[in-house]
XYZ file of C-alpha atoms in Angstrom:
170
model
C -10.825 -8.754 -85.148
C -14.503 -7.907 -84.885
C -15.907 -5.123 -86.452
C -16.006 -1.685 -84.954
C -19.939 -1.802 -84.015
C -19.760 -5.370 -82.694
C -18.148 -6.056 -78.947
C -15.814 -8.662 -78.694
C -18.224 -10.489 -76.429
C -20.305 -10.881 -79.608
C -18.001 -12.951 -81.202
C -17.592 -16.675 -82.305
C -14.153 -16.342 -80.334
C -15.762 -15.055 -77.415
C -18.273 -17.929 -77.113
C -15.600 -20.747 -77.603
C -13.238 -18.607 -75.028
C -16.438 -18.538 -72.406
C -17.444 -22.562 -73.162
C -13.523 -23.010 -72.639
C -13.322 -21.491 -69.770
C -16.462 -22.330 -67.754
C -15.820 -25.749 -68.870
C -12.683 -26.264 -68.018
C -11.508 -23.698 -65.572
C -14.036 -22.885 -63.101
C -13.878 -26.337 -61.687
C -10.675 -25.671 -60.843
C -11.002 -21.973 -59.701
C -14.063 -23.287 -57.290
C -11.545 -24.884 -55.530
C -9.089 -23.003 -55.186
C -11.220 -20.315 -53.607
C -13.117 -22.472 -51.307
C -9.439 -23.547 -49.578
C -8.164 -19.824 -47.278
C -8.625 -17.083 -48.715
C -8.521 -17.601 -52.594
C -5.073 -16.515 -52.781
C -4.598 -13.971 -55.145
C -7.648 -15.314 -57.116
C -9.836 -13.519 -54.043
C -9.029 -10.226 -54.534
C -11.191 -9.893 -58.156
C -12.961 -13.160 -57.857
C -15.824 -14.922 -55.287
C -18.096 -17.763 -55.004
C -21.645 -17.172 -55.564
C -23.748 -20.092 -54.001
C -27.741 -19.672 -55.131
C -30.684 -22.135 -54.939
C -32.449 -22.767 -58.315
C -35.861 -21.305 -58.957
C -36.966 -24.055 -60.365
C -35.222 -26.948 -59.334
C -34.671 -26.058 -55.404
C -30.931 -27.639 -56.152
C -27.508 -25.314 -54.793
C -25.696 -24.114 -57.496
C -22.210 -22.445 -56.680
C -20.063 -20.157 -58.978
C -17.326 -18.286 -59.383
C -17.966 -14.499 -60.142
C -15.851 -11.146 -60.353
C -16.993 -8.734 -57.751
C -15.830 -5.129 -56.498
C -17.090 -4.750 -52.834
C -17.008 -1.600 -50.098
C -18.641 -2.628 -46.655
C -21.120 -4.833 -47.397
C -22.494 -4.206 -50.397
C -20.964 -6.369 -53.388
C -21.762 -5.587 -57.363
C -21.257 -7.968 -59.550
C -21.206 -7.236 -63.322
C -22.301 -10.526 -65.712
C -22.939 -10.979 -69.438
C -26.915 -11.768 -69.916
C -25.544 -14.961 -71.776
C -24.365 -16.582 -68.672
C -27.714 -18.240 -66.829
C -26.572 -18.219 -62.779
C -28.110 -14.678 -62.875
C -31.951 -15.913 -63.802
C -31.881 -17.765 -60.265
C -31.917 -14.016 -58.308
C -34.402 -12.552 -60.461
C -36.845 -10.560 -58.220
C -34.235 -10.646 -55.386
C -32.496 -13.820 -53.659
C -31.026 -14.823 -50.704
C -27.343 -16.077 -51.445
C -24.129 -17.273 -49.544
C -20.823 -15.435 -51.195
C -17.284 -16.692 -50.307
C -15.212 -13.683 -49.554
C -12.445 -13.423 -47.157
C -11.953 -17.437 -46.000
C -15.921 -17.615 -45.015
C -19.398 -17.998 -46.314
C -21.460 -14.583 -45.500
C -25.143 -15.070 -46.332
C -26.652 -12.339 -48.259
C -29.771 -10.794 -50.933
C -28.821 -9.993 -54.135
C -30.979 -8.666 -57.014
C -30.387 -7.812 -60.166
C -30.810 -4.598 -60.982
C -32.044 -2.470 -63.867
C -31.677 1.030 -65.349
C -34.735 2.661 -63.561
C -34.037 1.044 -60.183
C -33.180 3.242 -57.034
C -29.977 1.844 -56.536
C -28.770 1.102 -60.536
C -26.568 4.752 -60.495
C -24.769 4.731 -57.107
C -24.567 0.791 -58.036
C -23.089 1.206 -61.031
C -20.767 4.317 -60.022
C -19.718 1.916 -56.997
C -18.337 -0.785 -59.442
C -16.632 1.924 -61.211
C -15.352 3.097 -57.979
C -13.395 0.088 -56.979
C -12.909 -1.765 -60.138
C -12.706 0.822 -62.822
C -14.954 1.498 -66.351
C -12.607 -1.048 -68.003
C -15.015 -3.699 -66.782
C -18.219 -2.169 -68.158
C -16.575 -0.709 -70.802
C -15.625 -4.111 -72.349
C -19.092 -5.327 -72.071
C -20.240 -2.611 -74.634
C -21.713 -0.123 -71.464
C -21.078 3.661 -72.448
C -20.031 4.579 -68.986
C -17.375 7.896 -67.676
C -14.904 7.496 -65.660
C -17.071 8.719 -62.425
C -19.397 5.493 -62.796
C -22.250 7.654 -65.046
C -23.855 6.136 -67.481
C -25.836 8.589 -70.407
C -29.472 8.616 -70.718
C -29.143 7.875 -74.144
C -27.148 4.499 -73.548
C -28.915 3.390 -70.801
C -31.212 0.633 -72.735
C -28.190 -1.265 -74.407
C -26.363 -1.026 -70.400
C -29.144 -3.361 -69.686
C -28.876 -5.489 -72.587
C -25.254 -5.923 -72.257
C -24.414 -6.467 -68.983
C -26.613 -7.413 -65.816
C -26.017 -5.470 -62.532
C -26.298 -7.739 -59.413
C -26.437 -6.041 -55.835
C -25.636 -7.986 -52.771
C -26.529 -6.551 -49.796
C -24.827 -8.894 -46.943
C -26.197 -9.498 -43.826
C -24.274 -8.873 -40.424
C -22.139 -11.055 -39.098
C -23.098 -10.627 -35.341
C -24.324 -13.708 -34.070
C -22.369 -16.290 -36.614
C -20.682 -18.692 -34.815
């Protein structure tokens, strides 16, 4: 077991776990939610197709989300790399529902606008179990003290999507 002031995500375990599962899983997760719905996959999970900053190439993963309306939050370890492609804001296509939905997501950080409601939206729908696990200090209404907000940012990234209306989409 790790030690009390290190997070499970810190651990040797972890990292094997994460190789083992992006590895070997998320091929097979892809496509199961790019057939319907997802199944029962779709309710906590999405995919997040992104163009690459510096390659131009479309990258497509699978992500946990929480969503209300149109906004989507998406809570990521800083050790993944999808999330450096939507740094400074980018448009992306997410896979919710049985259809792509085109959308901007950023990533967003502790002195942002939108980082509290974004945060106690997440919290919301999905729980603190979520950021809680990542090592983020946060209460059960979403609120995240002053004093921890530095190591929220270090441990887990906040993306926003904002999605765009579907009037018009064939």
């Amino acid at each position: 077991l790790p030690k009390p002031d290190r997070l499970f995500t810190d651990t040797l375990q972890f990292k094997i776990m994460r190789v083992a599962t992006v590895g070997a899983a998320n091929p097979l997760i892809k496509r199961m939610l790019a057939r319907g719905s997802g199944g029962p996959l779709g309710k906590s999970l999405m995919l997040l197709r992104f163009k690459g900053i510096k390659t131009g190439r479309t990258f497509t993963t699978p992500v946990g989300y929480a969503r209300a309306g149109d906004t989507v939050v998406i809570v990521t370890l800083p050790t993944y790399r999808w999330w450096r492609n939507i740094v400074g804001g980018a448009e992306v296509e997410v896979r919710l529902d049985g259809r792509w939905r085109a959308g901007h997501a950023r990533i967003l950080v502790p002195n942002d606008a939108d980082y509290d409601e974004t945060v106690a939206l997440q919290v919301a729908i999905s729980g603190p179990g979520t950021l809680r696990t990542f090592g983020v200090d946060v209460d059960d209404q979403g609120r995240i003290a002053l004093a921890g907000r530095a190591v929220a940012a270090e441990r887990a990234h906040i993306v926003r999507i904002e999605l765009k209306s579907e009037q018009g989409s064939p």
